[in-house]
mmCIF file of C-alpha atoms in Angstrom:
data_model
loop_
_atom_site.group_PDB
_atom_site.id
_atom_site.type_symbol
_atom_site.label_atom_id
_atom_site.label_comp_id
_atom_site.label_asym_id
_atom_site.label_seq_id
_atom_site.Cartn_x
_atom_site.Cartn_y
_atom_site.Cartn_z
ATOM 1 C CA MET A 163 8.715 -56.395 39.762
ATOM 2 C CA ILE A 164 8.041 -56.574 42.884
ATOM 3 C CA LEU A 165 10.372 -58.821 44.488
ATOM 4 C CA THR A 166 8.674 -61.449 46.328
ATOM 5 C CA PRO A 167 9.093 -64.594 49.236
ATOM 6 C CA GLU A 168 8.795 -66.801 45.327
ATOM 7 C CA SER A 169 11.356 -64.037 43.849
ATOM 8 C CA HIS A 170 13.557 -64.271 46.864
ATOM 9 C CA GLU A 171 12.931 -68.324 47.009
ATOM 10 C CA HIS A 172 13.963 -68.417 42.968
ATOM 11 C CA PHE A 173 17.097 -66.179 42.985
ATOM 12 C CA MET A 174 17.980 -68.503 47.027
ATOM 13 C CA HIS A 175 18.063 -71.553 44.791
ATOM 14 C CA LEU A 176 20.411 -70.224 42.108
ATOM 15 C CA ALA A 177 22.610 -69.512 45.351
ATOM 16 C CA LEU A 178 21.743 -73.137 46.644
ATOM 17 C CA ARG A 179 23.402 -73.995 43.438
ATOM 18 C CA GLU A 180 26.730 -72.345 44.218
ATOM 19 C CA ALA A 181 26.760 -73.765 47.639
ATOM 20 C CA HIS A 182 26.507 -77.369 46.254
ATOM 21 C CA ALA A 183 29.559 -76.249 43.833
ATOM 22 C CA ALA A 184 31.473 -75.303 47.465
ATOM 23 C CA ALA A 185 30.391 -78.450 49.018
ATOM 24 C CA GLU A 186 31.552 -81.005 46.367
ATOM 25 C CA ALA A 187 35.115 -78.900 45.711
ATOM 26 C CA GLY A 188 35.715 -79.541 50.026
ATOM 27 C CA GLU A 189 34.698 -75.780 51.147
ATOM 28 C CA VAL A 190 32.265 -74.728 53.553
ATOM 29 C CA PRO A 191 29.031 -74.828 51.534
ATOM 30 C CA THR A 192 28.132 -70.928 50.818
ATOM 31 C CA GLY A 193 26.911 -70.087 47.779
ATOM 32 C CA CYS A 194 26.556 -65.911 47.150
ATOM 33 C CA VAL A 195 24.027 -64.481 43.849
ATOM 34 C CA ILE A 196 23.898 -61.007 43.369
ATOM 35 C CA ILE A 197 21.068 -59.455 40.978
ATOM 36 C CA LYS A 198 20.545 -56.293 40.133
ATOM 37 C CA ARG A 199 17.427 -55.264 41.097
ATOM 38 C CA PRO A 200 14.537 -55.013 38.629
ATOM 39 C CA GLU A 201 13.027 -51.794 37.869
ATOM 40 C CA ASN A 202 10.665 -52.811 35.812
ATOM 41 C CA ALA A 203 7.248 -54.070 37.665
ATOM 42 C CA CYS A 204 6.034 -56.486 35.251
ATOM 43 C CA ARG A 205 9.705 -57.720 34.240
ATOM 44 C CA PRO A 206 9.357 -61.843 34.469
ATOM 45 C CA LEU A 207 12.137 -63.435 36.659
ATOM 46 C CA ALA A 208 13.862 -64.580 33.946
ATOM 47 C CA ALA A 209 14.904 -60.980 32.696
ATOM 48 C CA VAL A 210 16.414 -60.364 36.164
ATOM 49 C CA LYS A 211 20.297 -59.885 35.508
ATOM 50 C CA VAL A 212 22.130 -61.920 37.910
ATOM 51 C CA LEU A 213 25.478 -59.680 38.036
ATOM 52 C CA ALA A 214 27.673 -62.311 39.958
ATOM 53 C CA ARG A 215 27.074 -66.174 41.182
ATOM 54 C CA ALA A 216 29.921 -67.147 43.466
ATOM 55 C CA HIS A 217 30.348 -69.777 46.081
ATOM 56 C CA ASN A 218 33.177 -70.152 49.148
ATOM 57 C CA GLN A 219 37.191 -70.886 47.615
ATOM 58 C CA THR A 220 38.781 -70.261 51.125
ATOM 59 C CA GLU A 221 40.829 -73.717 50.653
ATOM 60 C CA THR A 222 40.567 -73.742 46.971
ATOM 61 C CA LEU A 223 42.479 -70.035 46.797
ATOM 62 C CA LYS A 224 44.253 -70.526 49.907
ATOM 63 C CA ASP A 225 42.564 -67.089 50.762
ATOM 64 C CA ALA A 226 40.930 -66.268 53.645
ATOM 65 C CA THR A 227 39.000 -63.529 52.199
ATOM 66 C CA ALA A 228 37.756 -65.886 49.543
ATOM 67 C CA HIS A 229 34.356 -66.031 50.954
ATOM 68 C CA ALA A 230 31.157 -66.119 48.300
ATOM 69 C CA GLU A 231 30.009 -62.735 48.863
ATOM 70 C CA MET A 232 33.587 -61.425 49.072
ATOM 71 C CA ILE A 233 33.838 -62.908 45.025
ATOM 72 C CA ALA A 234 30.322 -62.111 44.638
ATOM 73 C CA ILE A 235 30.590 -58.307 45.181
ATOM 74 C CA THR A 236 34.024 -58.305 42.838
ATOM 75 C CA GLN A 237 32.277 -59.840 39.824
ATOM 76 C CA ALA A 238 28.710 -57.058 40.324
ATOM 77 C CA SER A 239 31.103 -54.654 40.993
ATOM 78 C CA ALA A 240 33.199 -55.235 37.558
ATOM 79 C CA ALA A 241 29.753 -55.927 35.685
ATOM 80 C CA LEU A 242 28.513 -52.886 37.127
ATOM 81 C CA GLY A 243 31.856 -51.192 36.430
ATOM 82 C CA ASP A 244 31.109 -49.088 39.863
ATOM 83 C CA TRP A 245 32.183 -50.190 43.117
ATOM 84 C CA ARG A 246 28.537 -49.225 44.597
ATOM 85 C CA LEU A 247 26.181 -51.485 44.135
ATOM 86 C CA SER A 248 23.439 -49.462 45.237
ATOM 87 C CA ASP A 249 20.477 -51.438 42.932
ATOM 88 C CA THR A 250 21.585 -54.714 43.449
ATOM 89 C CA VAL A 251 19.634 -57.708 45.841
ATOM 90 C CA LEU A 252 22.781 -59.735 47.933
ATOM 91 C CA TYR A 253 21.343 -63.808 48.067
ATOM 92 C CA VAL A 254 23.934 -65.133 50.302
ATOM 93 C CA THR A 255 22.757 -69.190 51.349
ATOM 94 C CA LYS A 256 24.669 -68.526 55.089
ATOM 95 C CA GLU A 257 24.370 -65.409 56.755
ATOM 96 C CA PRO A 258 27.226 -63.144 56.190
ATOM 97 C CA CYS A 259 30.721 -62.852 58.395
ATOM 98 C CA SER A 260 31.965 -59.838 60.142
ATOM 99 C CA MET A 261 34.506 -59.685 57.336
ATOM 100 C CA CYS A 262 31.395 -59.938 54.231
ATOM 101 C CA ALA A 263 28.657 -57.880 55.769
ATOM 102 C CA GLY A 264 31.490 -55.077 55.930
ATOM 103 C CA ALA A 265 31.414 -55.105 52.532
ATOM 104 C CA ILE A 266 28.004 -54.698 52.229
ATOM 105 C CA ILE A 267 28.224 -51.717 53.899
ATOM 106 C CA LEU A 268 30.941 -50.408 52.550
ATOM 107 C CA ALA A 269 29.397 -51.325 48.611
ATOM 108 C CA ARG A 270 26.059 -49.769 49.567
ATOM 109 C CA VAL A 271 24.211 -52.971 48.558
ATOM 110 C CA PRO A 272 20.199 -52.585 49.701
ATOM 111 C CA LEU A 273 18.820 -55.280 50.547
ATOM 112 C CA VAL A 274 20.697 -58.585 51.440
ATOM 113 C CA VAL A 275 18.597 -61.939 51.917
ATOM 114 C CA TRP A 276 20.310 -65.531 53.568
ATOM 115 C CA GLY A 277 18.773 -68.268 54.554
ATOM 116 C CA VAL A 278 20.107 -69.647 57.280
ATOM 117 C CA SER A 279 20.961 -67.885 60.153
ATOM 118 C CA ASP A 280 24.423 -67.467 61.822
ATOM 119 C CA PRO A 281 24.194 -67.752 65.828
ATOM 120 C CA LYS A 282 28.013 -68.090 66.400
ATOM 121 C CA ARG A 283 29.653 -66.378 63.752
ATOM 122 C CA GLY A 284 27.264 -64.119 62.065
ATOM 123 C CA GLY A 285 28.068 -60.310 61.239
ATOM 124 C CA HIS A 286 24.238 -58.995 61.544
ATOM 125 C CA THR A 287 23.488 -61.452 64.480
ATOM 126 C CA VAL A 288 26.224 -61.364 66.615
ATOM 127 C CA PHE A 289 28.392 -58.320 65.654
ATOM 128 C CA SER A 290 25.172 -56.045 64.478
ATOM 129 C CA ILE A 291 26.779 -54.757 61.982
ATOM 130 C CA LEU A 292 24.137 -54.892 58.710
ATOM 131 C CA ASP A 293 22.409 -52.636 61.177
ATOM 132 C CA HIS A 294 24.905 -50.311 63.736
ATOM 133 C CA GLN A 295 23.574 -47.246 64.361
ATOM 134 C CA GLY A 296 27.269 -45.266 63.416
ATOM 135 C CA LEU A 297 27.548 -46.585 60.233
ATOM 136 C CA ASN A 298 25.918 -44.066 57.177
ATOM 137 C CA HIS A 299 24.351 -47.263 55.027
ATOM 138 C CA ARG A 300 21.950 -50.088 56.641
ATOM 139 C CA PRO A 301 20.772 -52.950 53.946
ATOM 140 C CA GLU A 302 17.382 -54.420 54.624
ATOM 141 C CA VAL A 303 17.409 -57.998 56.140
ATOM 142 C CA ILE A 304 15.505 -60.742 54.925
ATOM 143 C CA ARG A 305 16.109 -63.979 56.329
ATOM 144 C CA ASN A 306 15.223 -67.631 56.772
ATOM 145 C CA VAL A 307 15.047 -68.192 52.986
ATOM 146 C CA LEU A 308 14.576 -71.231 52.232
ATOM 147 C CA GLU A 309 16.331 -71.982 55.703
ATOM 148 C CA LYS A 310 15.402 -75.877 55.579
ATOM 149 C CA GLU A 311 17.760 -76.390 52.287
ATOM 150 C CA CYS A 312 20.501 -73.798 53.388
ATOM 151 C CA LEU A 313 20.721 -75.912 56.848
ATOM 152 C CA ALA A 314 20.262 -79.221 55.511
ATOM 153 C CA LEU A 315 23.395 -78.541 52.965
ATOM 154 C CA LEU A 316 25.533 -77.154 55.715
ATOM 155 C CA GLN A 317 25.121 -80.122 58.322
ATOM 156 C CA SER A 318 25.497 -82.914 55.778
ATOM 157 C CA PHE A 319 28.829 -81.434 55.099
ATOM 158 C CA PHE A 320 29.970 -80.945 58.477
ATOM 159 C CA ARG A 321 28.518 -83.898 59.552
ATOM 160 C CA SER A 322 29.977 -85.754 56.580
ATOM 161 C CA ARG A 323 34.012 -84.003 57.500
ATOM 162 C CA ARG A 324 33.585 -85.174 60.598
ATOM 163 C CA ALA A 325 33.060 -88.924 60.148
ATOM 164 C CA GLN A 326 35.979 -88.529 57.769
ATOM 165 C CA GLU A 327 37.870 -87.083 60.710
ATOM 166 C CA THR A 328 37.054 -90.724 62.384
#
């Protein structure tokens, strides 16, 4: 199966489900899904192996590294029995931060797809980690998949949080 804009939207919807779970838990609503890159061009979406599903859990676990991407990378590595995620695609609702971008590089993820960019803290937009020429691995990046839905969830979450503070 060739990954098309429609297939990217399908998997981003799965990541959005994770982001909603994070919001319900009081976490910043970021969700991540990692799939095994399909080998067969005729394979239906339902047959694509989802290796990991995760959402932010920094507050729940009291762990600054418990971002959706970090948890998903750990799950996918366990599922494959290898730290190299060279035949995978990572979908995340918000652009990875610098920590997560670094982990993506180290895990050798070849394709990163995100919903909304983070112009203040984005590991790619601000720090150019995912395409830094000094690194031996630079994943392909696809941005703005289901951007409106991802942005609306983040804005709603932070609007609600600000209202609670007043």
